[in-house]
C-alpha cells in the first residue's frame, strides 16, 4: 500500500525565477529506499508558477525529504558549486541529523505596519483584509512569520500604541472575524503570526482609566497616581518629581477630578499601568491568554523596560552630563535610573514566559532600547531562568547612525557587541529598521540596500525585516502640515523633521498605478513616496535584477545548512570591507563580502585574511548596482582581485575541500 506525498513548492511565483525547482532527497533514510527522479516532472498548475512533484512511499515509513531550491536557476553545469549537489552531500546528512529548533530560529520575521501595508476598502489606510490579500506575496518572498504592529481598538493618538480595548480589533483595521480569517489563512500557508503586546500603558480612553479617574474599585490603583508635591503661588499643582516623557515634556498630568497626577512614560493619552497592582498583572495575563487561545504564535512586547518605576516616586532622576539646558524636558536630559529596567520587570516577564510555555513554541521578543548592552542581555534570562527568546538587537540602528559611522570595522564591532555579550546558548537577531527609525537605505545609502539585507539574512540569527525594506523603500519627506506622528508633532514645525517617525511609515509601494496600488482612494493617511512609479513591487518582480529578487534569493539561501547552523568567521575586516564566512563540515563555505565605502574598490581577500581561503569563489549573489561582466552570478572570481562597486555586497560559494 502506498500514499502519495505531495510536495508543493512555490518558488517561481510572479516570474521571480525562471528555472524549474530542483528537488533532492536523502536516499536511504532509516533503511528505507525510495526511488526518485532527479528531474522531476514540473506541473505548472498555477499559471506561471506552482510546481508539484509526486512521490510514492510505503505507509507509515519515516523519512527525511530535503527540498532545495536552485537559487540561480543553474542546471547541471561544471560551474555548479558544491552546495547545489544532491542527495549524498554532507548538507543532506546534516539536515537529517539536525536537532529540532524552534520555528523562529529558521524563519524570517516580517514587520507589518498595518495602516500602511494594503488598503482593501478604499479608505486610504491599510487594513487586515488588505494584509490577507498580500499573504501570497509574503509567502513567495520566503517570509516565515509576520509581526503586526498594534491592531487593537485605539483612539490612535500613537497610532495603535494607545489601546482602549486589548481584546478587540479597531474598526480602522477590520473586525475579529477578519482577524480570525487572517490568522487562519496565515496558518494554512505556513506563516506564523506575532502580535504586538503593549503592556506598559493603555489609552486614557480605556474603561480602566476612566474608572480609575473616578476611583472606582478595583480600578482605583490600576495606574500610577500621585499627590502633588505642593502648589505654586499661582495655585498650579507641582508634580512629584522631575521625570520626563520619552516623547518630551513632563511625565505627569494633572487630573482635576482626582486632584492627583498620573504618570505616563509616553503621551498623556497613554497612562502607565501600575504593575504593582495584582489585578493589573492578572488582566495582562488574561490578554496574553486570550490571543494565545486564538492561536497566535507569539508576541513582540512593547516598551518593556518602562514597565516599572521605583516605588518611592518622590525622587528626581539625575541630570544627564550631556543634557541640553535649552531643552530640559527632552528625554535625553535625564539619566533614567528610576524609571526603566527595574528588577520587578524581570519577575513579570518570567510570569509571561511561564504562561507562554504552557503552549507550544510561542515566541516572545522584547523591545529594549538601551545603551547598556548588559541591560539588554538581561532580558534573555539564562538557561535556568529563560525570559524572552530575544530582545531586539537595535545596535545597527543605535550604534551606527549614518554612512560615516558605518565602516567594515564598525560593523564588525557592532556585530561583536551582540555576539560576545549574548548569554550562553541564546539566539541572536538582526534588525535594520522598524516603524520607529528611518529606513535603512536613507540612513546608510541606497547603494548599500542589498548588502545590508545580505547581512541581516545571512548572519546567524533571526532576521526581522520591516515592510518595504525588501524593495529598498526610502524615507519620504513629510511636510509639517501632513505630519501625523505625535513624537514629531510635539517638537513643533522647526524641529519635527528630526523626530518624526512618519518618513518610514508611508504606504507600501506595490505598483506604479495611482497611490502605488496601496489604495483605490485618491488620498492616503501619509503621503506616498514620489519614487513609487519606479520603485515598487511589481516593477521589481518584472526587472531582470532587483532588490526584491536579491531578497528572495537570500530567504532561499539561508535555508542552506551553512546558514542555518554553520560556523561564523570573519576572514577580512578593514575600514572598507566587512566580510564573513559561514561553513559546515569544513568543506562547504559561503563568503559574504561587503564594500562599506561609497567608492569602487579592489579587494584582496588573501591579504590580511585570518585563515586560508581558496584562490577563487563562485558568485552566488551580487548587489544590483554591480553590472560588471566578471561578477555575473555563476562566474568564478579570483579572491585576490575582487572588484566591488560602492556599497556592494557579494555572496560567494567557496570550495574549501581541495
Ligand atoms: C514603542 C513603539 C513606539 C511607541 C511606543 C509607545 O517604542 O515601538 O512606536 O510609540 O512604544 O507605545
XYZ file of C-alpha atoms and ligand atoms in Angstrom:
670
model
C 0.000 0.000 0.000
C 1.301 3.408 -0.684
C 0.413 7.002 -0.173
C 1.091 9.950 -2.331
C 3.294 12.506 -0.656
C 2.879 15.769 -2.353
C 5.487 18.489 -2.268
C 4.159 21.807 -3.318
C 6.935 24.274 -3.746
C 6.124 27.811 -4.610
C 9.326 29.231 -5.858
C 8.706 30.665 -9.214
C 5.873 32.984 -8.421
C 5.290 36.025 -10.498
C 8.278 35.341 -12.644
C 10.773 35.790 -9.811
C 12.683 32.734 -11.013
C 12.910 31.475 -14.458
C 14.118 27.913 -13.982
C 12.321 24.894 -12.553
C 12.856 23.936 -8.961
C 15.101 21.057 -8.187
C 14.170 18.553 -5.530
C 16.688 16.211 -3.993
C 16.229 13.645 -1.290
C 18.103 11.578 1.267
C 18.259 8.232 -0.369
C 18.423 5.739 2.391
C 16.945 7.397 5.364
C 16.027 4.975 8.167
C 16.768 1.997 5.922
C 14.024 2.921 3.542
C 14.910 3.100 -0.084
C 12.674 5.020 -2.321
C 13.075 5.854 -5.884
C 13.092 9.343 -7.093
C 13.756 11.160 -10.208
C 16.264 13.956 -10.162
C 14.488 15.725 -12.938
C 11.037 15.962 -11.570
C 8.030 16.497 -13.640
C 7.119 20.055 -13.021
C 3.432 20.594 -13.369
C 2.631 24.187 -13.858
C -0.829 24.238 -12.406
C -0.753 27.799 -11.184
C -0.390 29.969 -14.188
C 3.261 30.713 -14.265
C 4.339 29.324 -11.036
C 3.419 26.298 -8.988
C 5.458 23.162 -9.197
C 4.144 19.866 -7.936
C 6.089 16.690 -7.518
C 4.575 13.341 -6.592
C 6.347 10.560 -4.757
C 5.078 7.196 -3.617
C 6.129 5.972 -0.145
C 5.133 2.924 1.891
C 2.571 3.881 4.515
C 3.944 4.507 7.982
C 7.535 4.954 6.885
C 9.608 7.743 8.296
C 11.990 9.580 6.086
C 13.707 12.859 5.576
C 12.988 14.716 2.450
C 15.167 17.631 1.737
C 13.707 20.129 -0.656
C 16.196 22.532 -2.091
C 15.785 25.399 -4.420
C 18.137 26.174 -7.183
C 18.550 29.842 -6.477
C 20.163 30.835 -9.634
C 18.312 28.507 -11.909
C 21.550 26.637 -12.546
C 21.403 23.427 -14.479
C 23.987 20.681 -14.089
C 26.997 22.534 -15.287
C 30.595 22.222 -14.276
C 30.429 25.536 -12.580
C 27.866 24.333 -10.119
C 29.160 24.946 -6.624
C 29.178 22.031 -4.206
C 26.238 23.215 -2.293
C 23.889 22.517 -5.116
C 24.970 18.898 -5.422
C 22.298 16.477 -4.472
C 21.397 13.524 -2.270
C 24.605 12.245 -0.725
C 26.128 15.573 0.160
C 27.225 16.494 3.632
C 24.400 19.007 3.673
C 21.732 16.363 3.377
C 23.335 14.314 6.119
C 23.469 17.178 8.499
C 19.892 18.088 7.670
C 18.708 14.671 8.758
C 20.780 14.857 11.957
C 19.844 18.435 12.769
C 18.403 18.898 16.215
C 14.920 20.273 16.376
C 14.954 24.023 16.752
C 12.008 26.334 17.391
C 10.447 27.711 14.235
C 11.650 31.239 14.871
C 15.254 30.139 14.585
C 14.655 29.160 10.977
C 12.249 31.784 9.768
C 12.451 35.377 8.620
C 10.124 37.684 10.549
C 8.465 40.497 8.609
C 7.069 43.511 10.429
C 3.839 44.870 9.023
C 2.689 48.339 9.967
C -0.962 47.543 9.169
C -2.039 51.108 8.467
C 0.484 51.284 5.639
C 0.526 47.840 4.106
C -2.549 47.440 1.936
C -5.982 49.027 1.942
C -8.837 46.740 0.906
C -11.656 49.203 1.458
C -10.504 52.219 -0.489
C -10.294 54.446 2.588
C -6.665 55.457 2.270
C -5.303 53.428 5.160
C -4.368 49.770 5.405
C -6.434 47.009 6.993
C -6.492 43.306 7.791
C -8.230 42.257 4.596
C -5.538 44.137 2.743
C -2.910 42.065 4.529
C -4.800 38.869 3.694
C -4.689 39.825 0.029
C -0.901 40.014 0.195
C -0.115 36.816 2.056
C 0.900 35.009 -1.119
C 3.356 37.784 -1.801
C 4.916 37.278 1.623
C 4.973 33.543 1.247
C 6.650 33.810 -2.123
C 9.151 36.201 -0.646
C 10.193 33.455 1.740
C 8.834 35.063 4.898
C 8.035 32.693 7.763
C 6.235 34.964 10.213
C 4.502 38.304 10.271
C 4.594 40.642 13.227
C 1.639 43.001 13.225
C 2.092 46.402 14.835
C -0.990 47.023 17.043
C -4.394 46.435 15.505
C -6.425 46.722 18.719
C -9.168 49.237 19.446
C -7.480 52.591 19.837
C -8.127 56.320 19.596
C -4.865 56.312 17.555
C -3.110 59.060 19.477
C 0.049 56.977 18.975
C -1.309 55.009 16.025
C -2.403 51.941 17.921
C 0.156 52.022 20.739
C -2.589 53.609 22.838
C -5.083 50.814 23.334
C -8.621 51.197 24.623
C -9.536 47.515 24.284
C -6.749 44.945 24.288
C -9.076 42.158 23.190
C -10.710 43.636 20.119
C -9.764 44.942 16.686
C -10.005 48.601 15.763
C -12.601 49.232 13.028
C -9.903 51.030 11.029
C -8.334 47.619 10.513
C -11.488 45.475 10.367
C -13.026 43.226 12.994
C -12.398 39.999 14.872
C -13.764 37.908 12.012
C -11.195 39.499 9.709
C -8.506 38.774 12.243
C -9.523 35.141 12.518
C -9.533 34.877 8.764
C -6.065 36.397 8.648
C -4.763 34.015 11.288
C -6.362 31.017 9.577
C -5.022 31.982 6.149
C -1.550 32.553 7.535
C -1.527 29.176 9.219
C -2.825 27.469 6.116
C 0.051 28.968 4.191
C 2.578 28.081 6.854
C 3.022 31.645 8.087
C 3.235 32.400 11.805
C 1.531 35.430 13.316
C 3.096 37.547 16.042
C 1.048 40.177 17.836
C 2.290 43.416 19.312
C 1.651 43.350 23.059
C 1.659 46.780 24.701
C 1.615 46.225 28.467
C 3.207 49.394 29.814
C 0.233 51.642 29.213
C -3.299 51.803 27.904
C -5.180 54.609 26.251
C -6.687 57.249 28.534
C -9.930 56.222 26.844
C -9.667 52.689 28.190
C -12.519 51.907 30.532
C -9.962 51.036 33.266
C -8.545 54.528 33.162
C -11.904 56.234 33.151
C -12.941 54.188 36.186
C -9.605 54.833 37.820
C -10.160 58.579 37.483
C -13.475 58.062 39.263
C -11.666 55.957 41.924
C -13.947 53.086 41.178
C -12.604 49.855 42.639
C -10.795 47.685 41.697
C -9.529 50.257 39.156
C -8.514 52.976 41.618
C -4.863 51.933 41.569
C -4.651 50.472 38.073
C -2.460 53.449 37.139
C 0.359 55.364 38.847
C -1.286 58.206 40.731
C 0.469 60.752 42.872
C -0.417 63.651 45.084
C 1.237 66.944 44.120
C 4.402 67.999 45.854
C 2.609 71.240 46.606
C 1.155 74.166 44.673
C 2.808 77.171 43.054
C 1.905 80.678 44.072
C -0.459 80.751 41.150
C -2.106 77.630 42.545
C -0.736 75.208 39.966
C -0.029 71.713 41.284
C 3.649 70.695 41.340
C 4.468 67.183 40.050
C 6.130 64.779 42.497
C 9.442 64.667 40.628
C 11.342 65.779 37.505
C 10.587 62.709 35.392
C 10.056 63.365 31.703
C 8.215 61.539 28.970
C 10.000 59.699 26.146
C 8.003 61.976 23.890
C 9.265 65.123 25.697
C 7.671 67.164 28.453
C 6.705 66.251 32.000
C 5.700 62.630 32.534
C 2.937 63.780 34.915
C -0.515 65.035 34.004
C -2.916 66.571 36.477
C -6.490 65.322 36.810
C -8.878 67.757 38.403
C -11.450 65.122 39.408
C -8.948 63.107 41.400
C -6.823 66.068 42.445
C -3.844 63.898 41.565
C -1.230 63.484 38.860
C -0.965 60.342 36.788
C 2.256 59.108 35.278
C 2.888 58.444 31.587
C 6.231 57.482 30.110
C 4.868 58.322 26.647
C 1.921 60.594 25.734
C -0.536 61.928 28.298
C -3.028 59.845 26.338
C -1.008 56.744 27.266
C -1.222 56.459 31.087
C 1.199 53.924 32.599
C -0.390 50.876 34.151
C 0.557 50.026 37.715
C 2.231 46.626 37.648
C 2.475 46.588 41.430
C -1.256 46.019 41.386
C -2.024 42.286 41.229
C -5.266 42.891 39.282
C -3.323 44.631 36.529
C -0.924 41.706 36.332
C -3.850 39.321 36.039
C -5.544 41.457 33.390
C -2.381 41.395 31.314
C -2.020 37.650 31.621
C -5.640 37.240 30.562
C -4.939 39.337 27.498
C -1.987 37.164 26.558
C -4.078 34.064 27.152
C -6.904 35.440 25.034
C -4.642 35.777 21.995
C -2.724 32.572 22.653
C -6.007 30.687 22.818
C -6.902 32.169 19.456
C -3.756 30.548 18.152
C -1.249 33.367 17.672
C 2.374 32.296 17.555
C 3.987 34.843 19.791
C 4.324 38.439 20.875
C 6.538 41.398 20.353
C 6.464 43.085 23.760
C 6.437 46.850 23.515
C 8.492 49.255 25.628
C 9.155 46.587 28.234
C 11.935 48.352 30.080
C 9.451 51.057 31.089
C 7.157 48.650 32.930
C 8.146 49.662 36.462
C 9.363 52.768 38.203
C 10.811 52.888 41.701
C 8.171 52.558 44.371
C 9.144 55.755 46.154
C 8.352 58.220 43.423
C 9.362 61.329 45.365
C 12.857 61.222 43.907
C 14.337 63.084 40.961
C 16.313 61.418 38.194
C 19.840 62.814 37.824
C 20.541 65.351 35.074
C 22.495 63.804 32.169
C 26.030 65.109 31.740
C 25.339 65.966 28.092
C 21.953 67.478 28.854
C 20.973 70.390 26.623
C 19.823 73.010 29.085
C 17.706 74.651 26.409
C 15.520 71.586 26.372
C 15.169 70.457 29.998
C 12.075 68.481 29.079
C 13.797 66.318 26.474
C 14.017 62.654 27.388
C 17.777 62.786 26.895
C 18.166 65.473 29.558
C 17.978 62.942 32.414
C 19.715 59.692 33.362
C 16.897 57.219 33.663
C 17.912 55.400 36.776
C 14.480 55.269 38.426
C 12.063 54.668 35.582
C 13.499 51.867 33.455
C 14.905 48.337 33.816
C 13.656 47.955 37.378
C 14.182 44.449 38.854
C 10.436 43.743 39.112
C 10.192 43.889 35.310
C 12.007 40.578 35.117
C 9.568 38.931 37.529
C 6.664 39.915 35.327
C 8.449 38.802 32.173
C 9.071 35.487 33.876
C 5.352 35.102 34.554
C 4.650 35.764 30.873
C 7.328 33.277 29.844
C 5.732 30.656 32.084
C 2.346 31.372 30.613
C 3.661 31.119 27.050
C 5.408 27.860 27.947
C 2.037 26.276 28.609
C 1.568 26.435 24.845
C 3.914 25.056 22.189
C 6.675 27.081 20.574
C 5.490 30.594 21.326
C 7.906 33.390 20.578
C 8.482 36.296 22.953
C 10.627 39.069 21.535
C 11.014 42.243 23.537
C 11.648 45.834 22.628
C 14.526 47.181 24.697
C 16.330 50.282 23.527
C 19.207 50.694 25.924
C 22.743 51.966 25.546
C 23.972 49.434 28.084
C 24.304 46.081 26.431
C 24.317 44.198 29.766
C 20.878 45.601 30.494
C 19.592 44.443 27.108
C 21.055 40.974 27.571
C 19.361 40.573 30.945
C 16.087 40.181 29.089
C 17.239 36.885 27.609
C 17.388 35.410 31.080
C 19.559 32.317 31.219
C 19.344 28.560 30.851
C 17.777 28.069 34.269
C 15.588 31.092 34.100
C 14.616 31.745 30.477
C 12.844 35.021 29.792
C 12.470 36.476 26.285
C 13.532 34.395 23.307
C 15.382 37.523 22.382
C 15.438 41.241 22.997
C 15.623 43.071 19.670
C 19.114 43.804 18.522
C 18.941 47.535 17.814
C 22.697 48.031 17.603
C 22.620 48.629 13.850
C 20.140 51.423 14.493
C 21.519 52.830 17.733
C 25.254 52.457 17.313
C 25.519 53.044 13.572
C 23.555 56.135 12.773
C 24.731 57.029 9.265
C 27.094 56.134 6.456
C 30.040 57.864 8.072
C 29.648 55.677 11.128
C 29.344 52.524 9.057
C 32.715 51.026 8.147
C 33.968 47.479 7.882
C 35.485 47.827 11.329
C 32.488 49.445 12.979
C 30.174 46.804 11.523
C 32.408 44.097 12.925
C 32.499 45.652 16.367
C 28.727 46.149 16.282
C 28.155 42.501 15.410
C 30.660 41.530 18.106
C 28.886 43.512 20.793
C 25.844 41.309 20.371
C 27.611 38.015 19.823
C 30.101 38.497 22.659
C 27.557 39.603 25.229
C 24.757 37.198 24.426
C 24.296 34.644 27.207
C 25.424 31.087 26.552
C 23.017 29.084 24.427
C 20.891 32.067 23.366
C 19.916 33.053 19.867
C 20.821 36.321 18.065
C 18.637 38.502 15.857
C 19.243 41.341 13.410
C 17.134 44.442 12.950
C 17.929 47.128 10.396
C 14.753 49.143 10.510
C 11.324 49.459 12.063
C 8.444 51.890 12.479
C 10.440 53.993 14.954
C 13.596 54.503 12.871
C 14.470 55.833 9.449
C 14.602 53.437 6.516
C 17.973 51.725 6.187
C 18.508 52.999 2.630
C 18.107 56.563 3.881
C 20.278 56.122 6.950
C 23.160 54.397 5.192
C 22.761 54.958 1.448
C 20.698 53.239 -1.207
C 23.783 51.625 -2.707
C 24.038 49.507 0.452
C 20.494 48.118 0.447
C 21.294 44.659 -0.947
C 24.421 44.352 1.159
C 22.500 45.185 4.324
C 19.831 42.634 3.506
C 22.612 40.090 2.964
C 23.986 40.915 6.367
C 20.611 40.728 8.070
C 19.585 37.451 6.452
C 22.876 35.581 6.405
C 24.403 36.230 9.810
C 23.440 33.564 12.344
C 20.149 34.507 13.990
C 16.630 35.608 13.204
C 16.292 38.451 10.691
C 13.476 40.922 11.272
C 12.584 42.861 8.140
C 10.448 45.988 8.206
C 7.908 46.070 5.371
C 9.255 47.651 2.221
C 12.917 47.036 3.047
C 12.853 44.110 0.615
C 12.310 46.563 -2.249
C 14.549 49.243 -0.778
C 11.907 51.823 0.150
C 13.438 55.012 1.470
C 12.240 57.767 3.808
C 9.525 60.033 2.466
C 9.724 63.734 3.206
C 6.578 64.790 5.043
C 5.557 68.433 5.405
C 4.636 69.821 8.809
C 1.042 70.023 7.601
C 0.986 66.310 6.796
C 2.857 65.209 9.921
C 0.934 62.649 11.931
C 3.408 61.135 14.361
C 2.795 62.516 17.867
C 6.522 62.475 18.583
C 7.131 64.724 15.579
C 4.156 66.926 16.408
C 5.371 67.559 19.954
C 8.585 69.110 18.645
C 6.803 71.727 16.524
C 7.358 72.912 12.937
C 11.034 73.786 13.421
C 12.233 70.524 14.913
C 9.694 67.933 13.811
C 11.791 66.580 10.946
C 14.448 65.412 13.364
C 11.980 63.465 15.492
C 9.061 62.448 13.317
C 8.777 58.743 12.588
C 6.391 59.310 9.676
C 9.053 59.149 6.910
C 9.463 55.399 7.457
C 5.737 54.700 7.836
C 4.449 55.664 4.408
C 2.321 53.283 2.309
C 3.828 50.182 0.785
C 4.653 50.679 -2.868
C 3.010 47.835 -4.756
C 2.916 49.131 -8.306
C 3.025 52.259 -10.451
C -0.721 52.920 -10.580
C -2.116 55.879 -8.663
C -1.429 55.618 -4.933
C 1.110 52.883 -5.646
C -1.543 50.160 -5.701
C -1.919 50.670 -1.953
C -5.470 52.001 -2.102
C -8.139 52.907 -4.622
C -8.741 56.148 -2.735
C -7.172 59.328 -4.058
C -5.613 60.186 -0.720
C -3.584 58.188 1.764
C -3.117 58.648 5.503
C 0.517 59.582 4.919
C 1.836 60.718 1.541
C 3.303 58.079 -0.750
C 6.920 58.446 -1.711
C 7.197 60.110 -5.098
C 9.567 57.411 -6.281
C 6.773 54.806 -6.310
C 6.398 54.919 -10.091
C 9.729 53.169 -10.481
C 10.336 51.777 -7.006
C 7.577 49.248 -6.434
C 6.993 45.531 -6.013
C 5.621 44.927 -9.489
C 8.496 46.674 -11.226
C 10.973 44.689 -9.155
C 9.313 41.386 -9.960
C 9.473 42.227 -13.638
C 13.023 43.602 -13.648
C 15.894 41.330 -14.591
C 17.545 42.156 -11.296
C 16.116 43.985 -8.317
C 16.349 44.337 -4.543
C 13.298 42.125 -4.302
C 14.916 39.335 -6.271
C 18.049 39.545 -4.188
C 15.929 39.424 -1.056
C 14.039 36.400 -2.329
C 17.285 34.650 -3.163
C 18.516 35.395 0.340
C 15.485 33.831 2.005
C 16.152 30.707 -0.040
C 19.877 30.747 0.526
C 19.506 30.928 4.286
C 17.845 27.532 4.206
C 21.236 26.043 3.381
C 22.802 24.227 6.273
C 25.802 26.558 6.240
C 23.490 29.438 7.104
C 21.226 27.524 9.439
C 23.900 26.132 11.653
C 27.253 26.897 10.083
C 30.204 28.388 11.888
C 30.755 32.126 11.635
C 34.144 33.650 10.897
C 35.431 36.954 9.582
C 38.293 36.490 7.129
C 38.990 40.164 6.344
C 37.907 43.305 8.150
C 39.217 46.708 7.076
C 37.767 50.194 7.049
C 36.122 49.495 3.706
C 35.449 45.800 3.948
C 33.253 43.717 6.179
C 33.370 40.036 5.316
C 32.020 36.968 6.995
C 32.040 33.292 6.177
C 29.577 30.570 7.115
C 30.693 26.978 6.850
C 29.672 23.449 7.715
C 31.711 20.287 7.831
C 34.896 22.054 6.818
C 34.129 21.563 3.180
C 31.343 23.895 2.265
C 31.707 27.601 2.795
C 29.946 30.757 1.820
C 31.665 34.082 1.900
C 29.805 37.382 2.172
C 31.860 40.462 1.310
C 30.567 43.995 1.763
C 32.218 47.147 0.483
C 31.047 49.659 3.081
C 32.604 52.611 1.254
C 30.964 54.664 -1.465
C 33.874 54.023 -3.825
C 34.652 51.232 -6.244
C 37.417 49.164 -4.706
C 39.526 46.120 -5.444
C 39.517 43.682 -2.546
C 42.268 41.193 -1.929
C 40.753 38.553 0.315
C 44.152 36.913 0.733
C 45.821 39.969 2.180
C 45.432 40.043 5.940
C 42.997 37.141 5.858
C 42.987 35.433 9.211
C 42.591 31.984 7.669
C 43.445 30.393 4.355
C 40.906 30.963 1.645
C 40.876 29.214 -1.738
C 42.083 31.124 -4.789
C 38.660 31.511 -6.290
C 34.972 31.514 -5.468
C 31.758 31.278 -7.446
C 29.416 34.259 -7.391
C 26.033 33.368 -5.959
C 24.597 36.845 -5.484
C 25.733 40.399 -6.043
C 24.159 43.776 -5.410
C 22.078 45.095 -8.265
C 24.404 48.090 -8.528
C 27.157 45.853 -9.905
C 26.880 45.369 -13.656
C 30.366 44.041 -14.311
C 30.752 41.086 -16.686
C 33.150 39.479 -14.227
C 30.737 39.066 -11.357
C 27.709 37.759 -13.218
C 26.250 35.039 -10.975
C 27.876 31.619 -11.544
C 31.150 33.284 -12.557
C 34.311 32.151 -10.945
C 36.174 35.093 -9.463
C 39.641 35.454 -8.042
C 39.609 36.209 -4.332
C 42.789 38.241 -4.747
C 41.149 40.759 -7.058
C 37.518 41.168 -6.176
C 36.157 44.188 -7.957
C 33.418 45.789 -5.938
C 31.335 48.890 -6.587
C 30.497 51.306 -3.759
C 28.206 49.745 -1.160
C 28.210 46.389 -2.910
C 27.591 43.051 -1.267
C 28.724 39.765 -2.790
C 27.866 36.242 -1.751
C 30.341 33.664 -2.975
C 30.434 29.941 -2.653
C 33.858 28.505 -1.895
C 35.090 25.001 -2.328
C 37.415 24.576 0.604
C 37.838 20.838 0.315
C 40.745 20.990 -2.079
C 7.306 51.554 21.391
C 6.763 51.597 19.976
C 6.527 53.015 19.585
C 5.522 53.606 20.528
C 5.993 53.452 21.972
C 4.888 53.751 22.939
O 8.550 52.119 21.484
O 7.667 50.958 19.111
O 6.085 53.146 18.270
O 5.349 54.963 20.243
O 6.394 52.131 22.253
O 3.973 52.730 22.948
